[in-house]
PDB file of C-alpha atoms in Angstrom:
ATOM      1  CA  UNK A   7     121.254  97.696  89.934  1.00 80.00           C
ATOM      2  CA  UNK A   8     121.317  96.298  93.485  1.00 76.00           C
ATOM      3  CA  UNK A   9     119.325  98.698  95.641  1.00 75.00           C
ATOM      4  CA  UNK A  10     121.464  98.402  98.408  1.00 76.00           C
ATOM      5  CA  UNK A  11     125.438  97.397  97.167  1.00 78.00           C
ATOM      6  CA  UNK A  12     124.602  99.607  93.676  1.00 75.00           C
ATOM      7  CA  UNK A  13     126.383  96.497  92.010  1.00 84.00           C
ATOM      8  CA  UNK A  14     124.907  95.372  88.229  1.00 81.00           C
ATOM      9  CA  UNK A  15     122.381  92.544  89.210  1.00 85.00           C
ATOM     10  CA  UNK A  16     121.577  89.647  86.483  1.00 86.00           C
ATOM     11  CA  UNK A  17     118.149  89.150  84.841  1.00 88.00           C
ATOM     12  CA  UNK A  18     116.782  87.047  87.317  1.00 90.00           C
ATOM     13  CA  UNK A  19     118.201  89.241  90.532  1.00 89.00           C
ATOM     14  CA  UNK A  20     116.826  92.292  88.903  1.00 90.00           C
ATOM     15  CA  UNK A  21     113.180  90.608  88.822  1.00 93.00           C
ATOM     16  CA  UNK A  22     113.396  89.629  92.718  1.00 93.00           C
ATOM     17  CA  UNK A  23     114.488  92.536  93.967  1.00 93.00           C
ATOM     18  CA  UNK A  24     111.950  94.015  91.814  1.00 94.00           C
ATOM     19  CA  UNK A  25     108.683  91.781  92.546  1.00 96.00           C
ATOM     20  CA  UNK A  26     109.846  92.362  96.434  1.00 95.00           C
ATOM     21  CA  UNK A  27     109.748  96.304  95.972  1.00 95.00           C
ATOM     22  CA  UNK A  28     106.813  96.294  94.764  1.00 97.00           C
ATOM     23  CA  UNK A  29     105.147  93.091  96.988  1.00 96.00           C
ATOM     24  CA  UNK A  30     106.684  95.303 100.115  1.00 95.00           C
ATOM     25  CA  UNK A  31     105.773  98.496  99.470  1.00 95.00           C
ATOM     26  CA  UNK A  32     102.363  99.954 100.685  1.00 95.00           C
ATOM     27  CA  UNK A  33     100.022 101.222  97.953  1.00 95.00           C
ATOM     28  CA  UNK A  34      99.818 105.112  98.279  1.00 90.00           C
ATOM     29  CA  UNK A  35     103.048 105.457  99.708  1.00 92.00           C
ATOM     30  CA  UNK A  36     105.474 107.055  96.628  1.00 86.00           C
ATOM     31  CA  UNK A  37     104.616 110.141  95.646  1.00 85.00           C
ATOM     32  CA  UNK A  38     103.733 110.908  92.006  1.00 87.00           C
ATOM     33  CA  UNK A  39     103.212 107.082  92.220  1.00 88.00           C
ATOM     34  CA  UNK A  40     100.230 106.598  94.377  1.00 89.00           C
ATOM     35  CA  UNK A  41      99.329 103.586  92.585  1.00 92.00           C
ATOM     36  CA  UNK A  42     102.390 101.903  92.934  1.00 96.00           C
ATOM     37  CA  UNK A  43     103.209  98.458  95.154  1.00 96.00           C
ATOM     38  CA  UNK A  44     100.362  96.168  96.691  1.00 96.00           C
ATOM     39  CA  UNK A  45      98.319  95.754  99.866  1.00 95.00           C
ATOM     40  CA  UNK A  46     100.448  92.819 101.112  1.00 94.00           C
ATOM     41  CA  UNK A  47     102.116  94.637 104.302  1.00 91.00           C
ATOM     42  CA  UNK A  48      98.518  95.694 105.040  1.00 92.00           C
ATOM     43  CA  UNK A  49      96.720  92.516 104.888  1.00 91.00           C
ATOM     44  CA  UNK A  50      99.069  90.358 106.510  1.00 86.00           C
ATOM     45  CA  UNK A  51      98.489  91.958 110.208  1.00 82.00           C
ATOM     46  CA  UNK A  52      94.592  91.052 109.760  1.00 85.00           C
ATOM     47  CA  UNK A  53      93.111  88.290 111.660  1.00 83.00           C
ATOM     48  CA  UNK A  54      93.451  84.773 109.941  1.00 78.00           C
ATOM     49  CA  UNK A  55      91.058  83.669 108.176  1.00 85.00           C
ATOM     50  CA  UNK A  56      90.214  81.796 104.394  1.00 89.00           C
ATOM     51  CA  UNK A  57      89.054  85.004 103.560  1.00 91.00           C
ATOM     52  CA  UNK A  58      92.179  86.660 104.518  1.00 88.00           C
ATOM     53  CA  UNK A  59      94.375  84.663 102.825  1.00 88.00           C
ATOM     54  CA  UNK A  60      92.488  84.919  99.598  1.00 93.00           C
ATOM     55  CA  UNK A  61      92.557  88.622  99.519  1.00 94.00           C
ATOM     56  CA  UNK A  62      96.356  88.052 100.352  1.00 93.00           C
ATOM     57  CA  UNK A  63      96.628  86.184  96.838  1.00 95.00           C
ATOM     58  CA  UNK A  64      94.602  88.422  95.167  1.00 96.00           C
ATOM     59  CA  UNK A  65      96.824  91.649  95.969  1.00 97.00           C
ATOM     60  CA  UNK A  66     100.127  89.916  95.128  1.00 97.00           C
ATOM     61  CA  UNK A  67      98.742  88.871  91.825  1.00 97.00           C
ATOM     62  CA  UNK A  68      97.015  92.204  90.862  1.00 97.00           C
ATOM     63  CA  UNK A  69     100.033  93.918  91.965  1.00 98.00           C
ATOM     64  CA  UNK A  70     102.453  91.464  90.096  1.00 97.00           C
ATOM     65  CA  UNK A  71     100.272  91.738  86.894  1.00 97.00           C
ATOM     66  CA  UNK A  72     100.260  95.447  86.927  1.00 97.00           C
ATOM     67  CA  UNK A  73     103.676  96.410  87.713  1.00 97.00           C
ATOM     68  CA  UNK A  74     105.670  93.193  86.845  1.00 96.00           C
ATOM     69  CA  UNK A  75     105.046  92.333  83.534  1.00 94.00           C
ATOM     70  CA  UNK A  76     108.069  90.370  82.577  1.00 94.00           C
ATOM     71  CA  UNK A  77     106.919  87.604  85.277  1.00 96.00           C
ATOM     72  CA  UNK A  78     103.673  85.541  84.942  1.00 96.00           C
ATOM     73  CA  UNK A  79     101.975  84.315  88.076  1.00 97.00           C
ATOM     74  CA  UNK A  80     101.261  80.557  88.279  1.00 97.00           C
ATOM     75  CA  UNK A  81     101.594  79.698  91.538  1.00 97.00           C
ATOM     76  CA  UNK A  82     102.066  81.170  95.132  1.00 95.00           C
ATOM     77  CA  UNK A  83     103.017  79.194  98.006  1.00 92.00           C
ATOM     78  CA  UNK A  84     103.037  81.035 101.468  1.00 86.00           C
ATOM     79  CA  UNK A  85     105.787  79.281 103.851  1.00 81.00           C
ATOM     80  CA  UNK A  86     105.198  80.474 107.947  1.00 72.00           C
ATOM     81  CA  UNK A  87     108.568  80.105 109.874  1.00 68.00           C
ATOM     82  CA  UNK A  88     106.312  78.356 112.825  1.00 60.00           C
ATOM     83  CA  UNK A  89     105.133  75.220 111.576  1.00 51.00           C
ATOM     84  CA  UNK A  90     102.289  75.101 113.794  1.00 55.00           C
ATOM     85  CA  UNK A  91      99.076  76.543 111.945  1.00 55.00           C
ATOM     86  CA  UNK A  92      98.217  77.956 114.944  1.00 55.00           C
ATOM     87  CA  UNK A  93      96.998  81.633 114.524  1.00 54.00           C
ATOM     88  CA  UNK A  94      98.679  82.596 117.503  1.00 52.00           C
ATOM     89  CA  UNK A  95     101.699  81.572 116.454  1.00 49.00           C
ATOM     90  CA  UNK A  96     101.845  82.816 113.433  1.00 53.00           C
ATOM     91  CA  UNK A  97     101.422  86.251 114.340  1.00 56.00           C
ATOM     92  CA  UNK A  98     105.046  86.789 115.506  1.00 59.00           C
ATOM     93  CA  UNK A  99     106.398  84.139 112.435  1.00 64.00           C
ATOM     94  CA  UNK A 100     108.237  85.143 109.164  1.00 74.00           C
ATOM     95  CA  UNK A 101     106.422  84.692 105.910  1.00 80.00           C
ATOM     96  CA  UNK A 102     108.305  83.582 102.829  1.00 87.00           C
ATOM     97  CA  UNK A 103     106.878  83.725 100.385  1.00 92.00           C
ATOM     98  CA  UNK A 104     107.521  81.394  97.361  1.00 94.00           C
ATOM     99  CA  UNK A 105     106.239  82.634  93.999  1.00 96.00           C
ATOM    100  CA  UNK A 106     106.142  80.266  91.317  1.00 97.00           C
ATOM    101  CA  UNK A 107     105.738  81.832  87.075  1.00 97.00           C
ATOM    102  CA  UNK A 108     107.130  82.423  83.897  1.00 97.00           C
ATOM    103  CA  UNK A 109     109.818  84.849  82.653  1.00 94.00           C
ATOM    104  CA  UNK A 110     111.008  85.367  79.270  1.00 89.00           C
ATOM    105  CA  UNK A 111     109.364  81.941  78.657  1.00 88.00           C
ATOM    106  CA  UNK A 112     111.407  80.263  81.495  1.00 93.00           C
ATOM    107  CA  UNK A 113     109.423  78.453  84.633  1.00 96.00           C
ATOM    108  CA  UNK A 114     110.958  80.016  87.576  1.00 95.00           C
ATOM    109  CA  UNK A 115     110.795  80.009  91.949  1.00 95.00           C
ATOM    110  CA  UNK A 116     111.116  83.636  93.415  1.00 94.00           C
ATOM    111  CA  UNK A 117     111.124  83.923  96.901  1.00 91.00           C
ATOM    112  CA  UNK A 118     110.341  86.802  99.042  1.00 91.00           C
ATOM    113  CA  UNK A 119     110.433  87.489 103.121  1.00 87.00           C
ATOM    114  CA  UNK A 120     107.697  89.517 104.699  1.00 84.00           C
TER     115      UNK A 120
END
């Protein structure tokens, strides 16, 4: 069910809206579900760095693999709206974030906005 329109959704709608609930929802923010969503919002606003990124790919896919497991991780591909790698102009950019894996044995692209 679309979270917003409460419309049916189709296999493939139902997994994006449900890999961005859970990609955009702080850990420790449901209650009786403390465990629930990943640290994405949180590391994003941290200053730029290798390390940073890595621990950026590393919540996404633990938080994928725990809560998502009809989709299988293979690749993710972070796309800044400023094409300049600039760190400062980053900071006020749009991520999308392009999230390549499997689903029911299918290769598919999901893309979510940060």
């Amino acid at each position: 069910m679309n979270k917003t329109t409460g419309r049916a959704l189709s296999d493939i709608d139902h997994l994006q809206q449900s890999i961005a609930d859970i990609l955009l929802t702080p850990v420790g923010s449901r209650v009786m579900r403390r465990s629930y969503g990943s640290r994405l919002l949180e590391l994003i606003s941290q200053p730029y760095s290798i390390g940073t990124v890595l621990q950026i790919y590393t919540a996404i896919a633990d938080a994928l693999r725990q809560w998502e497991p009809r989709f299988t991780l293979k690749r993710i591909q972070p796309q800044w709206s400023n094409v300049n790698k600039q760190a400062e102009e980053r900071q006020n950019g749009i991520l999308q974030l392009v999230l390549n894996g499997d689903y029911l044995g299918e290769s598919i692209t999901v893309g979510v906005t940060v």
